[in-house]
Amino acid sequence: MNPKADFYFNKSEKWQKELKKLRRIALDCGLTEELKWGVPCYTLQGSNIVLIHEFKEYCAFLFFKGSLLKDPKGILIQQTKNVQAARQIRFTNVREIGEKEAVLKDYIREAVEVEKAGLKVDLKKTAEFSVPEEFQKKLNKLPSLKKAFGALTPGRQRAYLLYFSAPKQSKTREARIEKYTQPILKGKGLNDD
């Protein structure tokens, strides 16, 4: 157990028993407990295997390369259509975790084997993401924006494309593009300060 992660398990008001049970399962599999992104993350020789996180309606194991797991029980969930690699197993009570403990350990062991084998998730290339019409017009109108956007890392580009594409209304897409034109010109990503 990593004392730095203790606060996460102690602060939970709704899922404390469930989170502690998930912690025990991850540690039983010989993984190293670290604190990353403010949540407990379980690693093997520095490589992320699984993390524990909580939401209002559930708590979950999140497997970083979950899309590569076989999932014979059909319990892995893709959070949103834009999540490419990670998969969750969600829980709403400690009994459910206890009943699935052996299965969870099997999934963790498989995730460890995936990591040891050096398998990689085949991620969509940035060029495969659609560029919203409103953003394409702005890029065509401002060569400096096109150049600055092209200089961003692929991850930052994808984040902007997904964010700009999400709204149903053109007006909202345009407002988002307008709001983030200056940060793009400054070389900043969507979530950079």
PDB file of C-alpha atoms in Angstrom:
ATOM      1  CA  MET A   1       0.000   0.000   0.000  1.00  0.00           C
ATOM      2  CA  ASN A   2       1.174   3.472  -0.835  1.00  0.00           C
ATOM      3  CA  PRO A   3       0.355   5.935   1.976  1.00  0.00           C
ATOM      4  CA  LYS A   4       0.028   8.720  -0.615  1.00  0.00           C
ATOM      5  CA  ALA A   5      -3.084   6.952  -1.959  1.00  0.00           C
ATOM      6  CA  ASP A   6      -4.755   6.534   1.452  1.00  0.00           C
ATOM      7  CA  PHE A   7      -6.545   9.876   1.236  1.00  0.00           C
ATOM      8  CA  TYR A   8      -8.455   8.724  -1.846  1.00  0.00           C
ATOM      9  CA  PHE A   9      -9.909   5.723  -0.043  1.00  0.00           C
ATOM     10  CA  ASN A  10     -10.683   7.680   3.113  1.00  0.00           C
ATOM     11  CA  LYS A  11     -12.343  10.679   1.427  1.00  0.00           C
ATOM     12  CA  SER A  12     -15.033   8.733  -0.392  1.00  0.00           C
ATOM     13  CA  GLU A  13     -18.428   9.148   1.215  1.00  0.00           C
ATOM     14  CA  LYS A  14     -20.392   6.783  -0.991  1.00  0.00           C
ATOM     15  CA  TRP A  15     -17.948   4.118  -2.186  1.00  0.00           C
ATOM     16  CA  GLN A  16     -15.425   3.653   0.635  1.00  0.00           C
ATOM     17  CA  LYS A  17     -16.004  -0.095   1.189  1.00  0.00           C
ATOM     18  CA  GLU A  18     -16.046  -0.789  -2.544  1.00  0.00           C
ATOM     19  CA  LEU A  19     -12.863   1.194  -3.222  1.00  0.00           C
ATOM     20  CA  LYS A  20     -10.998  -0.525  -0.403  1.00  0.00           C
ATOM     21  CA  LYS A  21     -12.066  -3.934  -1.754  1.00  0.00           C
ATOM     22  CA  LEU A  22     -10.836  -2.993  -5.254  1.00  0.00           C
ATOM     23  CA  ARG A  23      -7.563  -1.807  -3.706  1.00  0.00           C
ATOM     24  CA  ARG A  24      -7.048  -5.137  -1.965  1.00  0.00           C
ATOM     25  CA  ILE A  25      -7.704  -7.034  -5.208  1.00  0.00           C
ATOM     26  CA  ALA A  26      -5.210  -4.924  -7.191  1.00  0.00           C
ATOM     27  CA  LEU A  27      -2.552  -5.264  -4.500  1.00  0.00           C
ATOM     28  CA  ASP A  28      -3.151  -9.031  -4.241  1.00  0.00           C
ATOM     29  CA  CYS A  29      -2.088  -9.241  -7.901  1.00  0.00           C
ATOM     30  CA  GLY A  30       1.379  -7.933  -7.051  1.00  0.00           C
ATOM     31  CA  LEU A  31       0.992  -4.514  -8.662  1.00  0.00           C
ATOM     32  CA  THR A  32       2.626  -1.340  -7.332  1.00  0.00           C
ATOM     33  CA  GLU A  33       0.220   1.271  -5.994  1.00  0.00           C
ATOM     34  CA  GLU A  34       0.909   4.819  -7.135  1.00  0.00           C
ATOM     35  CA  LEU A  35      -1.068   8.035  -7.134  1.00  0.00           C
ATOM     36  CA  LYS A  36      -1.573   9.435 -10.649  1.00  0.00           C
ATOM     37  CA  TRP A  37      -4.092  12.026 -11.790  1.00  0.00           C
ATOM     38  CA  GLY A  38      -5.275  12.139  -8.163  1.00  0.00           C
ATOM     39  CA  VAL A  39      -6.441   8.506  -8.198  1.00  0.00           C
ATOM     40  CA  PRO A  40      -4.868   5.167  -7.214  1.00  0.00           C
ATOM     41  CA  CYS A  41      -3.073   3.657 -10.184  1.00  0.00           C
ATOM     42  CA  TYR A  42      -1.611   0.157 -10.206  1.00  0.00           C
ATOM     43  CA  THR A  43       1.521  -0.397 -12.235  1.00  0.00           C
ATOM     44  CA  LEU A  44       3.968  -3.093 -13.270  1.00  0.00           C
ATOM     45  CA  GLN A  45       7.552  -1.872 -13.594  1.00  0.00           C
ATOM     46  CA  GLY A  46       6.305   1.666 -14.229  1.00  0.00           C
ATOM     47  CA  SER A  47       3.655   0.704 -16.797  1.00  0.00           C
ATOM     48  CA  ASN A  48       0.031   1.533 -15.994  1.00  0.00           C
ATOM     49  CA  ILE A  49      -2.191  -1.551 -15.723  1.00  0.00           C
ATOM     50  CA  VAL A  50      -5.391  -0.510 -13.933  1.00  0.00           C
ATOM     51  CA  LEU A  51      -6.690   2.375 -11.875  1.00  0.00           C
ATOM     52  CA  ILE A  52      -9.538   2.815  -9.448  1.00  0.00           C
ATOM     53  CA  HIS A  53     -11.942   5.697  -9.767  1.00  0.00           C
ATOM     54  CA  GLU A  54     -15.357   6.698  -8.533  1.00  0.00           C
ATOM     55  CA  PHE A  55     -18.294   8.493 -10.037  1.00  0.00           C
ATOM     56  CA  LYS A  56     -21.678   9.485  -8.692  1.00  0.00           C
ATOM     57  CA  GLU A  57     -23.426   6.328  -9.887  1.00  0.00           C
ATOM     58  CA  TYR A  58     -20.620   3.758  -9.652  1.00  0.00           C
ATOM     59  CA  CYS A  59     -16.973   3.040  -8.893  1.00  0.00           C
ATOM     60  CA  ALA A  60     -14.738   1.193 -11.330  1.00  0.00           C
ATOM     61  CA  PHE A  61     -11.539  -0.502 -12.335  1.00  0.00           C
ATOM     62  CA  LEU A  62     -10.208   1.130 -15.495  1.00  0.00           C
ATOM     63  CA  PHE A  63      -7.869  -1.013 -17.575  1.00  0.00           C
ATOM     64  CA  PHE A  64      -5.531   1.174 -19.625  1.00  0.00           C
ATOM     65  CA  LYS A  65      -5.311  -1.348 -22.479  1.00  0.00           C
ATOM     66  CA  GLY A  66      -8.727  -2.853 -21.858  1.00  0.00           C
ATOM     67  CA  SER A  67      -9.546  -2.971 -25.561  1.00  0.00           C
ATOM     68  CA  LEU A  68      -6.853  -5.660 -25.885  1.00  0.00           C
ATOM     69  CA  LEU A  69      -8.349  -7.904 -23.196  1.00  0.00           C
ATOM     70  CA  LYS A  70     -10.410 -10.924 -24.268  1.00  0.00           C
ATOM     71  CA  ASP A  71     -13.352 -10.101 -21.936  1.00  0.00           C
ATOM     72  CA  PRO A  72     -14.924 -13.594 -21.801  1.00  0.00           C
ATOM     73  CA  LYS A  73     -17.475 -12.387 -19.228  1.00  0.00           C
ATOM     74  CA  GLY A  74     -18.514  -9.370 -21.328  1.00  0.00           C
ATOM     75  CA  ILE A  75     -18.050  -6.964 -18.428  1.00  0.00           C
ATOM     76  CA  LEU A  76     -15.688  -4.388 -19.947  1.00  0.00           C
ATOM     77  CA  ILE A  77     -17.310  -1.073 -20.811  1.00  0.00           C
ATOM     78  CA  GLN A  78     -16.096   1.595 -23.228  1.00  0.00           C
ATOM     79  CA  GLN A  79     -16.848   4.862 -21.402  1.00  0.00           C
ATOM     80  CA  THR A  80     -17.612   6.880 -24.535  1.00  0.00           C
ATOM     81  CA  LYS A  81     -17.269   6.266 -28.266  1.00  0.00           C
ATOM     82  CA  ASN A  82     -14.106   8.399 -28.269  1.00  0.00           C
ATOM     83  CA  VAL A  83     -12.231   6.262 -25.739  1.00  0.00           C
ATOM     84  CA  GLN A  84      -9.945   4.067 -27.815  1.00  0.00           C
ATOM     85  CA  ALA A  85      -7.870   1.945 -25.426  1.00  0.00           C
ATOM     86  CA  ALA A  86      -9.265   2.021 -21.882  1.00  0.00           C
ATOM     87  CA  ARG A  87     -12.163  -0.080 -20.611  1.00  0.00           C
ATOM     88  CA  GLN A  88     -13.991  -0.051 -17.274  1.00  0.00           C
ATOM     89  CA  ILE A  89     -15.571  -2.642 -15.057  1.00  0.00           C
ATOM     90  CA  ARG A  90     -18.224  -0.849 -13.005  1.00  0.00           C
ATOM     91  CA  PHE A  91     -19.575  -1.642  -9.556  1.00  0.00           C
ATOM     92  CA  THR A  92     -22.458  -0.383  -7.456  1.00  0.00           C
ATOM     93  CA  ASN A  93     -21.907  -2.421  -4.266  1.00  0.00           C
ATOM     94  CA  VAL A  94     -19.224  -4.324  -2.380  1.00  0.00           C
ATOM     95  CA  ARG A  95     -21.075  -7.661  -2.701  1.00  0.00           C
ATOM     96  CA  GLU A  96     -20.840  -7.464  -6.483  1.00  0.00           C
ATOM     97  CA  ILE A  97     -17.053  -6.935  -6.213  1.00  0.00           C
ATOM     98  CA  GLY A  98     -16.718  -9.904  -3.860  1.00  0.00           C
ATOM     99  CA  GLU A  99     -18.658 -12.153  -6.224  1.00  0.00           C
ATOM    100  CA  LYS A 100     -16.400 -11.141  -9.136  1.00  0.00           C
ATOM    101  CA  GLU A 101     -13.098 -11.165  -7.230  1.00  0.00           C
ATOM    102  CA  ALA A 102     -11.653 -14.224  -9.020  1.00  0.00           C
ATOM    103  CA  VAL A 103     -12.731 -12.853 -12.411  1.00  0.00           C
ATOM    104  CA  LEU A 104     -11.243  -9.443 -11.625  1.00  0.00           C
ATOM    105  CA  LYS A 105      -7.933 -11.029 -10.706  1.00  0.00           C
ATOM    106  CA  ASP A 106      -8.020 -12.977 -13.985  1.00  0.00           C
ATOM    107  CA  TYR A 107      -8.574  -9.724 -15.913  1.00  0.00           C
ATOM    108  CA  ILE A 108      -5.708  -8.045 -14.051  1.00  0.00           C
ATOM    109  CA  ARG A 109      -3.407 -11.000 -14.760  1.00  0.00           C
ATOM    110  CA  GLU A 110      -4.339 -10.824 -18.444  1.00  0.00           C
ATOM    111  CA  ALA A 111      -3.683  -7.057 -18.464  1.00  0.00           C
ATOM    112  CA  VAL A 112      -0.244  -7.752 -16.948  1.00  0.00           C
ATOM    113  CA  GLU A 113       0.461 -10.309 -19.696  1.00  0.00           C
ATOM    114  CA  VAL A 114      -0.622  -7.798 -22.355  1.00  0.00           C
ATOM    115  CA  GLU A 115       1.854  -5.307 -20.891  1.00  0.00           C
ATOM    116  CA  LYS A 116       4.672  -7.859 -20.588  1.00  0.00           C
ATOM    117  CA  ALA A 117       4.122  -8.846 -24.232  1.00  0.00           C
ATOM    118  CA  GLY A 118       4.529  -5.202 -25.238  1.00  0.00           C
ATOM    119  CA  LEU A 119       1.170  -5.128 -27.031  1.00  0.00           C
ATOM    120  CA  LYS A 120      -0.012  -1.724 -28.187  1.00  0.00           C
ATOM    121  CA  VAL A 121      -3.508  -0.450 -28.912  1.00  0.00           C
ATOM    122  CA  ASP A 122      -3.851   0.553 -32.551  1.00  0.00           C
ATOM    123  CA  LEU A 123      -5.084   4.117 -32.059  1.00  0.00           C
ATOM    124  CA  LYS A 124      -6.870   6.099 -34.722  1.00  0.00           C
ATOM    125  CA  LYS A 125      -4.553   8.599 -36.373  1.00  0.00           C
ATOM    126  CA  THR A 126      -5.393  12.274 -36.011  1.00  0.00           C
ATOM    127  CA  ALA A 127      -6.048  12.452 -39.763  1.00  0.00           C
ATOM    128  CA  GLU A 128      -8.866   9.909 -39.305  1.00  0.00           C
ATOM    129  CA  PHE A 129     -10.832  12.302 -37.068  1.00  0.00           C
ATOM    130  CA  SER A 130     -13.300  14.507 -38.887  1.00  0.00           C
ATOM    131  CA  VAL A 131     -12.694  18.247 -38.892  1.00  0.00           C
ATOM    132  CA  PRO A 132     -15.916  20.173 -38.238  1.00  0.00           C
ATOM    133  CA  GLU A 133     -16.899  22.359 -41.169  1.00  0.00           C
ATOM    134  CA  GLU A 134     -16.800  25.487 -39.001  1.00  0.00           C
ATOM    135  CA  PHE A 135     -13.232  24.780 -37.915  1.00  0.00           C
ATOM    136  CA  GLN A 136     -12.109  23.972 -41.472  1.00  0.00           C
ATOM    137  CA  LYS A 137     -13.466  27.353 -42.623  1.00  0.00           C
ATOM    138  CA  LYS A 138     -11.554  29.098 -39.841  1.00  0.00           C
ATOM    139  CA  LEU A 139      -8.353  27.206 -40.742  1.00  0.00           C
ATOM    140  CA  ASN A 140      -8.764  28.187 -44.406  1.00  0.00           C
ATOM    141  CA  LYS A 141      -9.379  31.824 -43.427  1.00  0.00           C
ATOM    142  CA  LEU A 142      -6.425  32.084 -41.019  1.00  0.00           C
ATOM    143  CA  PRO A 143      -3.215  30.479 -42.279  1.00  0.00           C
ATOM    144  CA  SER A 144      -1.539  31.269 -38.933  1.00  0.00           C
ATOM    145  CA  LEU A 145      -4.193  29.185 -37.149  1.00  0.00           C
ATOM    146  CA  LYS A 146      -3.716  26.314 -39.582  1.00  0.00           C
ATOM    147  CA  LYS A 147       0.045  26.424 -39.006  1.00  0.00           C
ATOM    148  CA  ALA A 148      -0.342  26.633 -35.210  1.00  0.00           C
ATOM    149  CA  PHE A 149      -2.867  23.779 -35.161  1.00  0.00           C
ATOM    150  CA  GLY A 150      -0.547  21.647 -37.309  1.00  0.00           C
ATOM    151  CA  ALA A 151       2.279  22.280 -34.830  1.00  0.00           C
ATOM    152  CA  LEU A 152       0.273  20.907 -31.878  1.00  0.00           C
ATOM    153  CA  THR A 153       0.914  17.363 -30.704  1.00  0.00           C
ATOM    154  CA  PRO A 154      -1.434  14.769 -32.206  1.00  0.00           C
ATOM    155  CA  GLY A 155      -3.116  14.324 -28.811  1.00  0.00           C
ATOM    156  CA  ARG A 156      -3.843  18.039 -28.529  1.00  0.00           C
ATOM    157  CA  GLN A 157      -5.167  18.099 -32.074  1.00  0.00           C
ATOM    158  CA  ARG A 158      -7.499  15.169 -31.354  1.00  0.00           C
ATOM    159  CA  ALA A 159      -8.740  16.802 -28.150  1.00  0.00           C
ATOM    160  CA  TYR A 160      -9.669  19.961 -30.038  1.00  0.00           C
ATOM    161  CA  LEU A 161     -11.303  18.065 -32.907  1.00  0.00           C
ATOM    162  CA  LEU A 162     -13.421  16.010 -30.509  1.00  0.00           C
ATOM    163  CA  TYR A 163     -14.354  19.080 -28.466  1.00  0.00           C
ATOM    164  CA  PHE A 164     -15.230  21.163 -31.521  1.00  0.00           C
ATOM    165  CA  SER A 165     -17.247  18.322 -33.096  1.00  0.00           C
ATOM    166  CA  ALA A 166     -19.317  17.454 -30.014  1.00  0.00           C
ATOM    167  CA  PRO A 167     -22.080  20.102 -30.112  1.00  0.00           C
ATOM    168  CA  LYS A 168     -25.103  19.456 -32.292  1.00  0.00           C
ATOM    169  CA  GLN A 169     -25.602  23.132 -33.151  1.00  0.00           C
ATOM    170  CA  SER A 170     -23.286  24.974 -35.501  1.00  0.00           C
ATOM    171  CA  LYS A 171     -23.542  28.097 -33.330  1.00  0.00           C
ATOM    172  CA  THR A 172     -22.104  26.220 -30.347  1.00  0.00           C
ATOM    173  CA  ARG A 173     -19.300  24.720 -32.452  1.00  0.00           C
ATOM    174  CA  GLU A 174     -18.436  28.216 -33.716  1.00  0.00           C
ATOM    175  CA  ALA A 175     -18.401  29.611 -30.159  1.00  0.00           C
ATOM    176  CA  ARG A 176     -16.012  26.882 -29.023  1.00  0.00           C
ATOM    177  CA  ILE A 177     -13.724  27.459 -31.996  1.00  0.00           C
ATOM    178  CA  GLU A 178     -13.718  31.212 -31.330  1.00  0.00           C
ATOM    179  CA  LYS A 179     -12.932  30.696 -27.638  1.00  0.00           C
ATOM    180  CA  TYR A 180      -9.942  28.455 -28.378  1.00  0.00           C
ATOM    181  CA  THR A 181      -8.452  30.224 -31.402  1.00  0.00           C
ATOM    182  CA  GLN A 182      -6.019  32.245 -29.256  1.00  0.00           C
ATOM    183  CA  PRO A 183      -4.856  29.273 -27.155  1.00  0.00           C
ATOM    184  CA  ILE A 184      -4.198  27.317 -30.372  1.00  0.00           C
ATOM    185  CA  LEU A 185      -2.218  30.246 -31.771  1.00  0.00           C
ATOM    186  CA  LYS A 186      -0.171  30.214 -28.538  1.00  0.00           C
ATOM    187  CA  GLY A 187       0.517  26.473 -28.936  1.00  0.00           C
ATOM    188  CA  LYS A 188      -1.665  25.460 -26.021  1.00  0.00           C
ATOM    189  CA  GLY A 189      -3.819  22.366 -25.760  1.00  0.00           C
ATOM    190  CA  LEU A 190      -7.473  22.297 -24.751  1.00  0.00           C
ATOM    191  CA  ASN A 191      -6.709  21.685 -21.069  1.00  0.00           C
ATOM    192  CA  ASP A 192      -3.402  23.576 -20.785  1.00  0.00           C
ATOM    193  CA  ASP A 193      -3.280  26.538 -18.417  1.00  0.00           C
TER     194      ASP A 193
END
